[in-house]
CSV table of C-alpha atoms in Angstrom, one decimal:
chain,number,residue,atom,x,y,z
A,1,MET,CA,15.9,70.6,141.7
A,2,ALA,CA,19.4,69.2,140.9
A,3,ARG,CA,19.9,68.2,137.3
A,4,THR,CA,22.0,65.2,136.5
A,5,THR,CA,24.8,65.8,134.0
A,6,THR,CA,25.0,63.8,130.8
A,7,TYR,CA,28.0,61.8,129.8
A,8,SER,CA,28.9,64.3,127.0
A,9,GLU,CA,28.7,67.2,129.5
A,10,ARG,CA,31.1,65.5,131.9
A,11,LEU,CA,33.4,64.7,129.0
A,12,LEU,CA,33.4,68.3,127.9
A,13,ARG,CA,34.1,69.6,131.4
A,14,SER,CA,36.9,67.0,131.8
A,15,ALA,CA,38.4,68.2,128.5
A,16,MET,CA,38.2,71.8,129.6
A,17,LEU,CA,39.8,71.0,132.9
A,18,LEU,CA,42.6,69.1,131.2
A,19,LEU,CA,43.2,72.1,128.9
A,20,VAL,CA,43.4,74.5,131.8
A,21,LEU,CA,45.8,72.2,133.6
A,22,VAL,CA,48.0,71.7,130.5
A,23,THR,CA,48.1,75.5,129.9
A,24,LEU,CA,49.0,76.2,133.5
A,25,ALA,CA,51.7,73.5,133.6
A,26,SER,CA,53.4,74.8,130.4
A,27,GLU,CA,53.2,78.4,131.6
A,28,ILE,CA,55.0,77.4,134.8
A,29,GLN,CA,57.6,75.5,132.7
A,30,ARG,CA,58.0,78.6,130.5
A,31,ALA,CA,58.4,81.0,133.4
A,32,ASN,CA,61.1,78.8,134.9
A,33,ALA,CA,63.0,78.8,131.6
A,34,GLN,CA,63.0,82.6,131.2
A,35,ASP,CA,66.4,83.9,130.3
A,36,ASP,CA,67.9,86.4,132.7
A,37,ASP,CA,69.5,88.8,130.2
A,38,SER,CA,70.2,91.5,132.7
A,39,ASN,CA,74.0,91.0,132.7
A,40,PRO,CA,74.9,90.1,129.1
A,41,VAL,CA,78.4,88.6,128.7
A,42,GLY,CA,80.8,90.9,126.9
A,43,ALA,CA,79.2,94.1,128.0
A,44,LYS,CA,82.3,95.1,130.2
A,45,PHE,CA,82.6,98.6,128.7
A,46,SER,CA,80.1,101.2,127.7
A,47,PRO,CA,79.2,101.1,124.0
A,48,ASP,CA,79.7,104.9,123.9
A,49,ALA,CA,83.3,104.4,124.9
A,50,MET,CA,84.1,102.7,121.7
A,51,ALA,CA,82.4,105.5,119.7
A,52,THR,CA,84.2,108.2,121.6
A,53,PHE,CA,87.5,106.4,121.1
A,54,ASN,CA,86.9,106.2,117.4
A,55,LYS,CA,85.9,109.8,117.2
A,56,ARG,CA,88.5,111.4,119.3
A,57,CYS,CA,91.5,109.1,119.8
A,58,SER,CA,92.0,106.9,116.8
A,59,ALA,CA,93.0,109.9,114.5
A,60,CYS,CA,96.3,110.2,116.4
A,61,HIS,CA,96.7,106.9,118.3
A,62,THR,CA,96.7,103.2,117.3
A,63,TYR,CA,95.9,100.2,119.4
A,64,GLY,CA,98.8,97.7,119.0
A,65,LYS,CA,99.9,99.0,115.6
A,66,GLY,CA,102.7,101.3,116.6
A,67,ILE,CA,103.2,105.1,116.9
A,68,LYS,CA,101.0,107.3,114.7
A,69,VAL,CA,101.0,110.9,115.9
A,70,GLY,CA,100.9,110.0,119.5
A,71,PRO,CA,101.9,106.8,121.3
A,72,ASP,CA,100.4,103.3,120.8
A,73,LEU,CA,97.7,103.0,123.4
A,74,LYS,CA,97.9,99.2,123.8
A,75,GLY,CA,98.8,98.5,127.4
A,76,VAL,CA,98.5,102.2,128.4
A,77,THR,CA,96.4,101.4,131.4
A,78,GLU,CA,99.2,99.2,132.6
A,79,ARG,CA,102.0,101.7,131.8
A,80,ARG,CA,100.4,104.6,133.6
A,81,LYS,CA,98.3,105.1,136.7
A,82,ARG,CA,94.6,105.6,136.2
A,83,GLU,CA,94.6,108.9,138.1
A,84,TRP,CA,97.4,110.3,135.9
A,85,LEU,CA,95.7,109.2,132.7
A,86,LEU,CA,92.5,110.9,133.9
A,87,ARG,CA,94.3,114.2,134.5
A,88,PHE,CA,96.3,114.0,131.3
A,89,ILE,CA,93.3,113.3,129.0
A,90,HIS,CA,91.2,115.9,130.7
A,91,GLY,CA,93.9,118.7,130.4
A,92,SER,CA,97.3,117.6,129.0
A,93,SER,CA,98.6,121.3,128.8
A,94,GLU,CA,98.2,121.8,132.5
A,95,VAL,CA,99.9,118.5,133.3
A,96,ILE,CA,102.8,119.5,131.1
A,97,LYS,CA,103.0,123.0,132.5
A,98,SER,CA,103.1,121.5,136.0
A,99,GLY,CA,106.4,119.9,135.1
A,100,ASP,CA,105.2,116.4,135.5
A,101,PRO,CA,108.2,114.3,134.4
A,102,THR,CA,106.2,111.7,132.3
A,103,ALA,CA,104.2,114.4,130.6
A,104,THR,CA,107.2,116.5,129.9
A,105,ALA,CA,109.1,113.4,128.4
A,106,LEU,CA,106.1,112.5,126.2
A,107,PHE,CA,105.9,116.1,125.0
A,108,ALA,CA,109.5,116.1,124.0
A,109,GLN,CA,109.3,112.6,122.5
A,110,PHE,CA,106.4,113.5,120.2
A,111,LYS,CA,107.9,116.6,118.7
A,112,GLN,CA,106.3,118.9,121.2
A,113,GLN,CA,102.8,118.1,119.8
A,114,ARG,CA,100.4,118.6,122.6
A,115,MET,CA,97.3,116.4,122.9
A,116,PRO,CA,94.0,118.5,122.8
A,117,ASP,CA,92.5,119.1,126.2
A,118,TRP,CA,89.3,117.0,126.4
A,119,THR,CA,87.7,119.2,129.0
A,120,ASP,CA,84.2,118.4,127.8
A,121,LEU,CA,84.6,114.7,128.7
A,122,SER,CA,83.4,113.8,132.1
A,123,GLU,CA,85.5,111.7,134.5
A,124,LYS,CA,83.1,108.8,133.9
A,125,GLN,CA,83.4,109.1,130.1
A,126,ILE,CA,87.2,109.0,130.4
A,127,ASN,CA,87.1,106.1,132.8
A,128,ASP,CA,84.8,104.3,130.3
A,129,ILE,CA,87.4,104.8,127.5
A,130,LEU,CA,90.1,103.5,129.8
A,131,ASP,CA,88.0,100.5,130.7
A,132,TYR,CA,87.5,99.9,127.0
A,133,LEU,CA,91.2,100.0,126.3
A,134,ALA,CA,92.0,97.8,129.3
A,135,GLY,CA,89.5,95.2,128.0
A,136,GLY,CA,91.2,95.0,124.6
A,137,GLY,CA,90.0,98.1,122.9
A,138,PRO,CA,89.5,97.8,119.1
A,139,ASP,CA,90.7,94.2,119.4
A,140,ILE,CA,87.5,93.2,121.2
A,141,LYS,CA,85.3,91.2,118.8
A,142,PRO,CA,81.6,91.6,119.1
A,143,LEU,CA,80.2,88.8,121.2
A,144,ASP,CA,78.5,87.0,118.3
A,145,GLU,CA,81.7,87.0,116.3
A,146,ARG,CA,83.6,84.9,118.8
A,147,ASN,CA,84.4,81.5,117.5
A,148,ALA,CA,82.0,78.9,118.8
A,149,ASP,CA,84.7,76.6,120.1
A,150,LEU,CA,85.2,79.3,122.9
A,151,ALA,CA,81.7,78.7,124.2
A,152,THR,CA,81.2,77.5,127.8
A,153,ARG,CA,78.9,74.6,128.7
A,154,ALA,CA,76.3,77.1,129.9
A,155,GLU,CA,76.3,79.0,126.6
A,156,ILE,CA,75.8,75.7,124.7
A,157,GLU,CA,72.9,74.8,127.0
A,158,THR,CA,71.4,78.3,126.4
A,159,GLY,CA,71.7,77.7,122.7
A,160,ARG,CA,69.9,74.4,123.0
A,161,GLN,CA,67.1,76.0,125.0
A,162,LEU,CA,66.8,78.8,122.5
A,163,PHE,CA,66.7,76.3,119.6
A,164,TYR,CA,63.9,74.4,121.1
A,165,GLY,CA,62.0,77.4,122.5
A,166,GLN,CA,62.5,76.4,126.1
A,167,MET,CA,64.0,79.8,126.5
A,168,HIS,CA,62.6,82.8,124.7
A,169,PHE,CA,64.4,85.2,122.4
A,170,LYS,CA,64.6,88.7,123.7
A,171,HIS,CA,63.1,90.2,120.6
A,172,ASP,CA,60.4,87.5,120.1
A,173,ALA,CA,62.1,85.6,117.3
A,174,GLN,CA,60.6,82.2,116.9
A,175,PRO,CA,62.6,79.1,118.0
A,176,CYS,CA,64.6,77.4,115.3
A,177,ALA,CA,62.8,74.1,116.0
A,178,THR,CA,59.6,75.6,114.5
A,179,CYS,CA,61.1,74.9,111.1
A,180,HIS,CA,64.3,73.0,111.6
A,181,SER,CA,65.5,69.9,113.4
A,182,VAL,CA,68.9,68.6,114.4
A,183,GLN,CA,70.2,65.1,115.1
A,184,GLY,CA,68.4,63.8,118.1
A,185,SER,CA,65.6,66.4,118.2
A,186,GLY,CA,63.0,63.7,117.3
A,187,LEU,CA,59.6,65.1,116.7
A,188,ARG,CA,60.4,68.4,118.5
A,189,GLY,CA,62.1,69.9,115.5
A,190,GLY,CA,60.1,71.1,112.5
A,191,SER,CA,60.6,69.7,109.0
A,192,LEU,CA,59.8,72.7,106.8
A,193,GLY,CA,63.4,73.9,106.7
A,194,PRO,CA,66.6,71.8,106.3
A,195,ASN,CA,68.1,69.7,109.1
A,196,LEU,CA,70.8,71.8,110.8
A,197,SER,CA,72.9,68.9,112.2
A,198,SER,CA,75.9,69.7,110.0
A,199,VAL,CA,75.3,73.4,109.3
A,200,TYR,CA,78.2,74.5,111.5
A,201,PHE,CA,80.8,72.6,109.5
A,202,LYS,CA,79.2,73.7,106.3
A,203,TYR,CA,79.2,77.4,106.9
A,204,GLN,CA,81.7,77.9,109.8
A,205,ASP,CA,81.7,80.7,112.3
A,206,LYS,CA,81.9,83.8,110.0
A,207,ALA,CA,79.0,82.8,107.7
A,208,LEU,CA,76.8,81.6,110.5
A,209,THR,CA,77.3,84.8,112.5
A,210,SER,CA,76.4,86.8,109.5
A,211,PHE,CA,73.3,84.6,108.8
A,212,LEU,CA,72.1,84.8,112.4
A,213,ARG,CA,72.1,88.6,112.2
A,214,HIS,CA,69.1,88.5,109.8
A,215,PRO,CA,65.7,87.0,110.4
A,216,CYS,CA,64.7,83.9,108.4
A,217,PHE,CA,61.3,85.5,107.8
A,218,GLN,CA,60.7,89.2,107.5
A,219,TRP,CA,57.8,89.0,109.9
A,220,ASP,CA,57.7,92.6,110.7
A,221,SER,CA,59.5,94.9,108.3
A,222,SER,CA,59.8,97.7,110.9
A,223,ALA,CA,61.6,95.4,113.3
A,224,THR,CA,65.2,96.5,113.8
A,225,SER,CA,66.3,93.9,116.3
A,226,TYR,CA,66.4,90.1,115.8
A,227,LEU,CA,68.8,88.1,118.0
A,228,THR,CA,71.0,89.6,120.7
A,229,ALA,CA,74.7,88.9,120.3
A,230,LYS,CA,74.5,86.6,123.3
A,231,GLU,CA,71.6,84.6,121.7
A,232,SER,CA,73.4,84.4,118.3
A,233,PHE,CA,76.6,83.1,119.9
A,234,ALA,CA,74.7,80.6,122.0
A,235,LEU,CA,72.9,79.2,119.0
A,236,LYS,CA,76.1,79.0,117.1
A,237,ALA,CA,77.7,77.1,120.0
A,238,PHE,CA,74.8,74.7,120.2
A,239,LEU,CA,75.0,74.1,116.4
A,240,ARG,CA,78.7,73.4,116.7
A,241,GLN,CA,78.0,71.0,119.5
A,242,VAL,CA,75.4,69.1,117.5
A,243,ALA,CA,77.8,69.1,114.5
A,244,LEU,CA,80.5,67.6,116.6
A,245,GLN,CA,78.2,64.7,117.6
A,246,GLN,CA,77.9,63.7,113.9
A,247,PRO,CA,80.4,60.9,113.3
A,248,THR,CA,81.7,62.3,110.0
A,249,ASN,CA,82.0,65.8,111.4
A,250,THR,CA,84.0,64.6,114.3
A,251,ALA,CA,86.6,63.4,111.9
A,252,ILE,CA,86.6,66.7,110.1
A,253,ALA,CA,87.0,68.6,113.3
A,254,ALA,CA,89.9,66.4,114.4
A,255,GLY,CA,91.6,67.2,111.0
A,256,ARG,CA,91.0,70.9,111.5
A,257,SER,CA,92.4,71.0,115.0
A,258,GLU,CA,95.6,69.3,113.8
A,259,GLY,CA,96.0,72.1,111.2
A,260,GLY,CA,95.4,74.8,113.8
A,261,SER,CA,92.2,76.6,114.8
A,262,ASN,CA,90.9,79.6,113.1
A,263,ARG,CA,90.3,82.2,115.8
B,1,MET,CA,52.3,79.0,85.6
B,2,LYS,CA,54.4,81.9,87.0
B,3,PRO,CA,54.3,82.3,90.8
B,4,ASN,CA,53.3,85.9,90.5
B,5,PHE,CA,50.1,84.8,88.7
B,6,LEU,CA,49.3,82.0,91.1
B,7,PHE,CA,49.9,84.0,94.3
B,8,VAL,CA,49.4,87.6,93.3
B,9,ALA,CA,46.7,87.7,90.6
B,10,TRP,CA,44.9,84.4,91.1
B,11,PRO,CA,43.6,85.1,94.7
B,12,TYR,CA,42.0,88.3,93.5
B,13,MET,CA,40.7,86.7,90.4
B,14,ALA,CA,39.2,83.9,92.4
B,15,LEU,CA,37.5,86.4,94.7
B,16,ALA,CA,36.3,88.4,91.8
B,17,LEU,CA,34.9,85.3,90.1
B,18,PHE,CA,33.1,84.4,93.3
B,19,CYS,CA,31.6,87.8,93.8
B,20,LEU,CA,30.6,88.3,90.1
B,21,GLY,CA,29.2,84.8,89.9
B,22,ILE,CA,27.1,85.2,93.0
B,23,VAL,CA,25.8,88.6,92.0
B,24,GLY,CA,25.1,87.3,88.5
B,25,ARG,CA,23.2,84.3,89.9
B,26,TYR,CA,21.3,86.6,92.2
B,27,LEU,CA,20.3,89.0,89.4
B,28,LEU,CA,19.1,86.1,87.3
B,29,SER,CA,17.0,84.5,89.9
B,30,ARG,CA,15.9,87.4,92.2
B,31,LYS,CA,12.3,87.1,90.8
B,32,GLN,CA,12.3,83.4,91.2
B,33,MET,CA,13.3,83.0,94.8
B,34,ALA,CA,10.8,80.2,95.3
B,35,ALA,CA,12.6,78.2,92.7
B,36,VAL,CA,15.9,78.9,94.3
B,37,GLU,CA,14.5,77.8,97.6
B,38,ALA,CA,13.2,74.6,96.0
B,39,LYS,CA,16.8,73.7,95.1
B,40,LEU,CA,18.0,73.9,98.6
B,41,PRO,CA,17.1,70.3,99.6
B,42,ASP,CA,19.0,69.1,96.5
B,43,ALA,CA,22.1,71.2,97.4
B,44,TRP,CA,21.9,70.0,101.0
B,45,THR,CA,21.9,66.4,99.8
B,46,VAL,CA,25.1,67.1,97.8
B,47,PHE,CA,27.0,69.2,100.3
B,48,GLY,CA,25.3,68.8,103.6
B,49,GLY,CA,26.9,65.4,104.4
B,50,SER,CA,27.2,64.0,107.8
B,51,LYS,CA,27.3,66.0,111.1
B,52,LEU,CA,31.0,65.0,111.3
B,53,TRP,CA,31.7,66.6,107.9
B,54,ARG,CA,30.1,69.8,108.8
B,55,ILE,CA,31.7,70.0,112.2
B,56,SER,CA,35.2,69.2,110.9
B,57,LEU,CA,34.8,71.7,108.0
B,58,VAL,CA,33.8,74.4,110.4
B,59,LEU,CA,36.6,73.6,112.8
B,60,LEU,CA,39.1,73.7,110.0
B,61,LEU,CA,37.8,77.0,108.8
B,62,LEU,CA,37.9,78.4,112.3
B,63,GLY,CA,41.4,77.1,112.8
B,64,HIS,CA,42.6,78.8,109.7
B,65,LEU,CA,40.8,82.0,110.7
B,66,ALA,CA,42.4,81.9,114.1
B,67,GLY,CA,45.8,81.6,112.5
B,68,LEU,CA,45.0,84.7,110.4
B,69,VAL,CA,43.5,86.8,113.1
B,70,PHE,CA,45.6,85.8,116.1
B,71,PRO,CA,49.0,84.6,114.8
B,72,HIS,CA,50.9,85.8,117.9
B,73,GLY,CA,48.4,84.0,120.1
B,74,ILE,CA,49.0,80.8,118.1
B,75,LEU,CA,52.7,81.2,118.4
B,76,LEU,CA,52.4,81.8,122.1
B,77,TRP,CA,50.3,78.7,122.5
B,78,ASN,CA,52.8,76.7,120.6
B,79,GLY,CA,55.6,78.0,122.8
B,80,SER,CA,55.0,74.9,124.9
B,81,THR,CA,55.8,71.6,123.2
B,82,ILE,CA,52.9,69.9,124.9
B,83,ARG,CA,50.4,72.5,123.7
B,84,LEU,CA,52.0,72.3,120.2
B,85,TYR,CA,51.4,68.6,120.1
B,86,LEU,CA,47.9,69.0,121.3
B,87,LEU,CA,47.0,71.6,118.7
B,88,GLU,CA,48.7,69.8,115.8
B,89,GLY,CA,47.3,66.5,116.9
B,90,PHE,CA,43.8,67.9,117.1
B,91,ALA,CA,44.0,69.7,113.8
B,92,PHE,CA,45.4,66.6,112.1
B,93,THR,CA,42.6,64.4,113.5
B,94,VAL,CA,40.0,67.0,112.3
B,95,GLY,CA,41.6,66.9,108.9
B,96,VAL,CA,41.5,63.1,108.7
B,97,VAL,CA,37.8,63.1,109.8
B,98,ALA,CA,37.1,65.8,107.2
B,99,LEU,CA,38.8,63.7,104.5
B,100,GLY,CA,37.0,60.6,105.5
B,101,SER,CA,33.6,62.4,105.5
B,102,TRP,CA,34.5,63.9,102.2
B,103,ALA,CA,34.9,60.3,100.8
B,104,VAL,CA,31.5,59.3,102.1
B,105,LEU,CA,30.0,62.5,100.6
B,106,MET,CA,31.6,61.9,97.2
B,107,TRP,CA,30.5,58.3,97.2
B,108,ARG,CA,26.9,59.4,97.7
B,109,HIS,CA,27.3,62.1,95.1
B,110,LEU,CA,28.5,59.7,92.5
B,111,GLU,CA,25.7,57.3,93.3
B,112,ARG,CA,22.9,59.7,92.7
B,113,SER,CA,22.1,61.3,89.3
B,114,GLY,CA,21.0,64.9,89.0
B,115,ASP,CA,19.0,66.6,86.4
B,116,SER,CA,21.6,69.2,85.3
B,117,ALA,CA,24.8,67.8,83.8
B,118,ALA,CA,26.5,71.3,84.2
B,119,ALA,CA,25.6,71.5,87.9
B,120,GLU,CA,26.7,67.9,88.4
B,121,PHE,CA,30.0,68.8,86.7
B,122,ALA,CA,30.5,72.0,88.7
B,123,ASP,CA,29.7,70.2,92.0
B,124,THR,CA,32.2,67.4,91.2
B,125,VAL,CA,34.9,70.0,90.3
B,126,PHE,CA,34.2,71.8,93.6
B,127,LEU,CA,34.3,68.6,95.6
B,128,ALA,CA,37.5,67.5,93.8
B,129,LEU,CA,39.1,70.9,94.8
B,130,LEU,CA,38.0,70.4,98.4
B,131,PHE,CA,39.7,67.0,98.2
B,132,VAL,CA,42.9,68.5,96.9
B,133,GLY,CA,42.8,71.1,99.6
B,134,LEU,CA,42.2,68.6,102.4
B,135,LEU,CA,44.7,66.1,101.2
B,136,SER,CA,47.4,68.7,100.6
B,137,GLY,CA,46.8,70.1,104.1
B,138,LEU,CA,47.1,66.7,105.7
B,139,LEU,CA,50.3,65.8,103.7
B,140,MET,CA,51.7,69.2,104.7
B,141,ALA,CA,51.1,68.5,108.3
B,142,ALA,CA,52.7,65.1,107.9
B,143,PHE,CA,55.7,66.1,105.9
B,144,TYR,CA,56.3,69.6,107.1
B,145,ARG,CA,55.8,69.5,110.8
B,146,TRP,CA,54.4,72.3,112.9
B,147,GLY,CA,52.5,74.2,110.2
B,148,SER,CA,50.6,76.1,112.9
B,149,SER,CA,53.8,77.7,113.9
B,150,TRP,CA,55.6,78.3,110.6
B,151,GLY,CA,52.3,79.1,109.0
B,152,ALA,CA,51.7,82.0,111.5
B,153,MET,CA,55.1,83.4,110.4
B,154,THR,CA,54.8,83.0,106.7
B,155,LEU,CA,51.3,82.3,105.5
B,156,THR,CA,49.6,84.8,107.8
B,157,PRO,CA,51.7,87.7,106.6
B,158,TYR,CA,51.0,86.6,103.0
B,159,ALA,CA,47.2,86.6,103.7
B,160,VAL,CA,47.5,89.9,105.4
B,161,SER,CA,49.4,91.3,102.4
B,162,LEU,CA,46.6,90.1,100.2
B,163,LEU,CA,44.0,91.8,102.4
B,164,ARG,CA,46.0,95.0,102.3
B,165,ALA,CA,46.1,94.8,98.5
B,166,ASN,CA,49.8,94.6,98.5
B,167,PRO,CA,50.5,90.9,97.9
B,168,THR,CA,53.9,89.6,98.9
B,169,ALA,CA,54.2,86.4,97.0
B,170,GLY,CA,57.7,85.9,98.4
B,171,PHE,CA,56.3,84.4,101.6
B,172,VAL,CA,54.7,81.5,99.5
B,173,THR,CA,56.8,81.1,96.4
B,174,GLN,CA,59.7,79.6,98.4
B,175,MET,CA,57.4,77.1,100.1
B,176,PRO,CA,57.3,73.4,99.2
B,177,PHE,CA,54.9,72.3,96.4
B,178,LEU,CA,52.3,70.9,98.8
B,179,VAL,CA,52.0,74.3,100.6
B,180,ARG,CA,51.5,76.1,97.3
B,181,LEU,CA,49.0,73.5,96.1
B,182,HIS,CA,47.0,73.9,99.3
B,183,ILE,CA,46.7,77.6,98.9
B,184,PHE,CA,46.0,77.5,95.2
B,185,SER,CA,43.3,74.8,95.6
B,186,TRP,CA,41.4,76.7,98.2
B,187,PHE,CA,41.2,79.8,96.1
B,188,ALA,CA,40.2,77.7,93.1
B,189,ALA,CA,37.4,76.1,95.2
B,190,VAL,CA,36.2,79.6,96.1
B,191,ALA,CA,36.1,80.6,92.4
B,192,VAL,CA,34.0,77.6,91.5
B,193,VAL,CA,31.4,78.1,94.2
B,194,PRO,CA,29.0,80.2,92.1
B,195,LEU,CA,28.7,77.4,89.5
B,196,THR,CA,27.7,74.8,92.1
B,197,ARG,CA,24.4,74.1,93.8
B,198,LEU,CA,26.0,75.4,97.0
B,199,ALA,CA,25.5,78.9,95.5
B,200,ALA,CA,21.7,78.6,96.1
B,201,PHE,CA,22.3,79.0,99.8
B,202,ILE,CA,24.4,82.1,99.3
B,203,VAL,CA,21.9,83.6,96.8
B,204,LEU,CA,19.0,83.1,99.2
B,205,ALA,CA,21.0,84.5,102.1
B,206,LEU,CA,21.9,87.5,100.0
B,207,HIS,CA,18.2,87.9,99.1
B,208,ARG,CA,17.1,87.8,102.7
B,209,CYS,CA,19.9,90.1,103.7
B,210,PHE,CA,18.8,92.7,101.1
B,211,GLY,CA,15.2,92.2,102.3
B,212,LEU,CA,16.3,93.0,105.9
B,213,MET,CA,18.4,95.9,104.8
B,214,GLY,CA,15.4,97.2,102.8
B,215,ARG,CA,13.1,97.2,105.8
B,216,PRO,CA,14.3,100.4,107.4
B,217,VAL,CA,14.1,102.2,104.1
B,218,ILE,CA,10.5,101.0,103.6
B,219,ALA,CA,9.7,101.9,107.2
B,220,VAL,CA,11.1,105.4,106.7
B,221,GLY,CA,9.2,105.8,103.5
B,222,ARG,CA,5.9,104.8,105.1
B,223,ALA,CA,6.5,107.1,108.1
B,224,ALA,CA,7.2,110.0,105.7
B,225,GLU,CA,4.0,109.3,103.8
B,226,ALA,CA,1.9,109.1,107.0
B,227,TRP,CA,3.5,112.4,108.2
B,228,MET,CA,2.7,114.1,104.9
B,229,GLN,CA,-0.9,113.0,105.2
B,230,ARG,CA,-1.2,114.3,108.7
B,231,HIS,CA,0.5,117.6,108.1
B,232,ASP,CA,-0.4,118.3,104.5
B,233,PRO,CA,2.2,120.8,103.4
B,234,ALA,CA,0.2,121.8,100.2
B,235,ALA,CA,-2.2,123.7,102.4
B,236,ARG,CA,0.6,125.9,103.7
B,237,ILE,CA,2.4,126.3,100.4
B,238,TRP,CA,-0.8,127.2,98.4
B,239,PRO,CA,-3.3,128.4,101.0
B,240,GLU,CA,-5.3,130.3,98.4
B,241,GLU,CA,-6.3,127.0,96.8
B,242,ASP,CA,-8.3,126.2,100.0
């Protein structure tokens, strides 16, 4: 025999249905907002290339600081052909012996000091080093150290989404809005920590970069990763954007730009 | 008071006072359980309160427990703004209901006169501490938004550090006054429980628990006795005596 449901039962079922719908809707929203971090900006050279350069090349070569033992390597990928560089780095003695005019001239110019034959380096490793030098070599700043005024609109938007938790941090850090708010965040921002509307102008790029490399709360002492360089830069860019929207800070920024930017 | 005392020593002291107090009361009254049982209606009148009071208190305790046991789950839930608003709104409403119910409870408590001045005093202190805990919790929610999220990142690790006997007061000492007051008042309330009439419930529960735990021991003893009677070992050990 069919049993009639009471009012409270219907109310409970409706509440449960609403809860399920809300959960589903927010999961869909979250899935749409997932960050695609597969091609991080700034990763145009292998990280190993920098290490290899520092270990094997920097003892005798500089990058833009003049001659040391060997030639300055700034612009070397433009001065010489890639194929020649590959041959020379892999076995300079053979190239010199073969009577190659460039190699012979260099040998004479640098007091007949021959570069070691890096036969243990693969073609890929040498190419990686050359890519690293072509991209700016030791002059390349880590992505998060770039000044926030270089950020694109997309990076600022990424920072906004990370701040409010609409996009999730790669290493599960909590969104800044959990504890902080900024001008215009309304109720979405938390109020445990200070308002960050003017934090960019207070601390500037260098201090903010340094701060963003450490977690606010040591949730897990074994954790080694916090924010990726891309996330850190995006947050910094968003905080700069927010700071610029403050009437007093706009005047400060205008004064700074007149005096030249600090890049 | 120094933070190290409040958030390192005091939680353990409060728990020790609770345990020692309950054990002491149990030892003193274990042969007069009927008298303890007779006090229950009186204790229920003081602390039972309305259905709303009991439900709201249970919900608040379960909410805090959920934050302690499933902090990542809470953070995941709060990942969506809508769900965060739902959770915080619900928790705040429950807190308001609990505070309102507490006012009714306290009003009734002040109206009636008990026979023991000490018990009356202890009950009042306990209820006052509950009030401080509830009010500070509500003010925290109002002034320091999204406590369910930041609490999972700061207060849960603190509670876990306490449970691991390696208290990390740093999670709490940098917190605003209301947060510290909230934590302190709940530990204080726990420490006062053995002095209140509420302890009668715990003492009786402990007595029944011991009774239940004792049953298997008694059953084993009786079974051993019956076996001994059936297979009298004396006859085998000293057959010449037969």
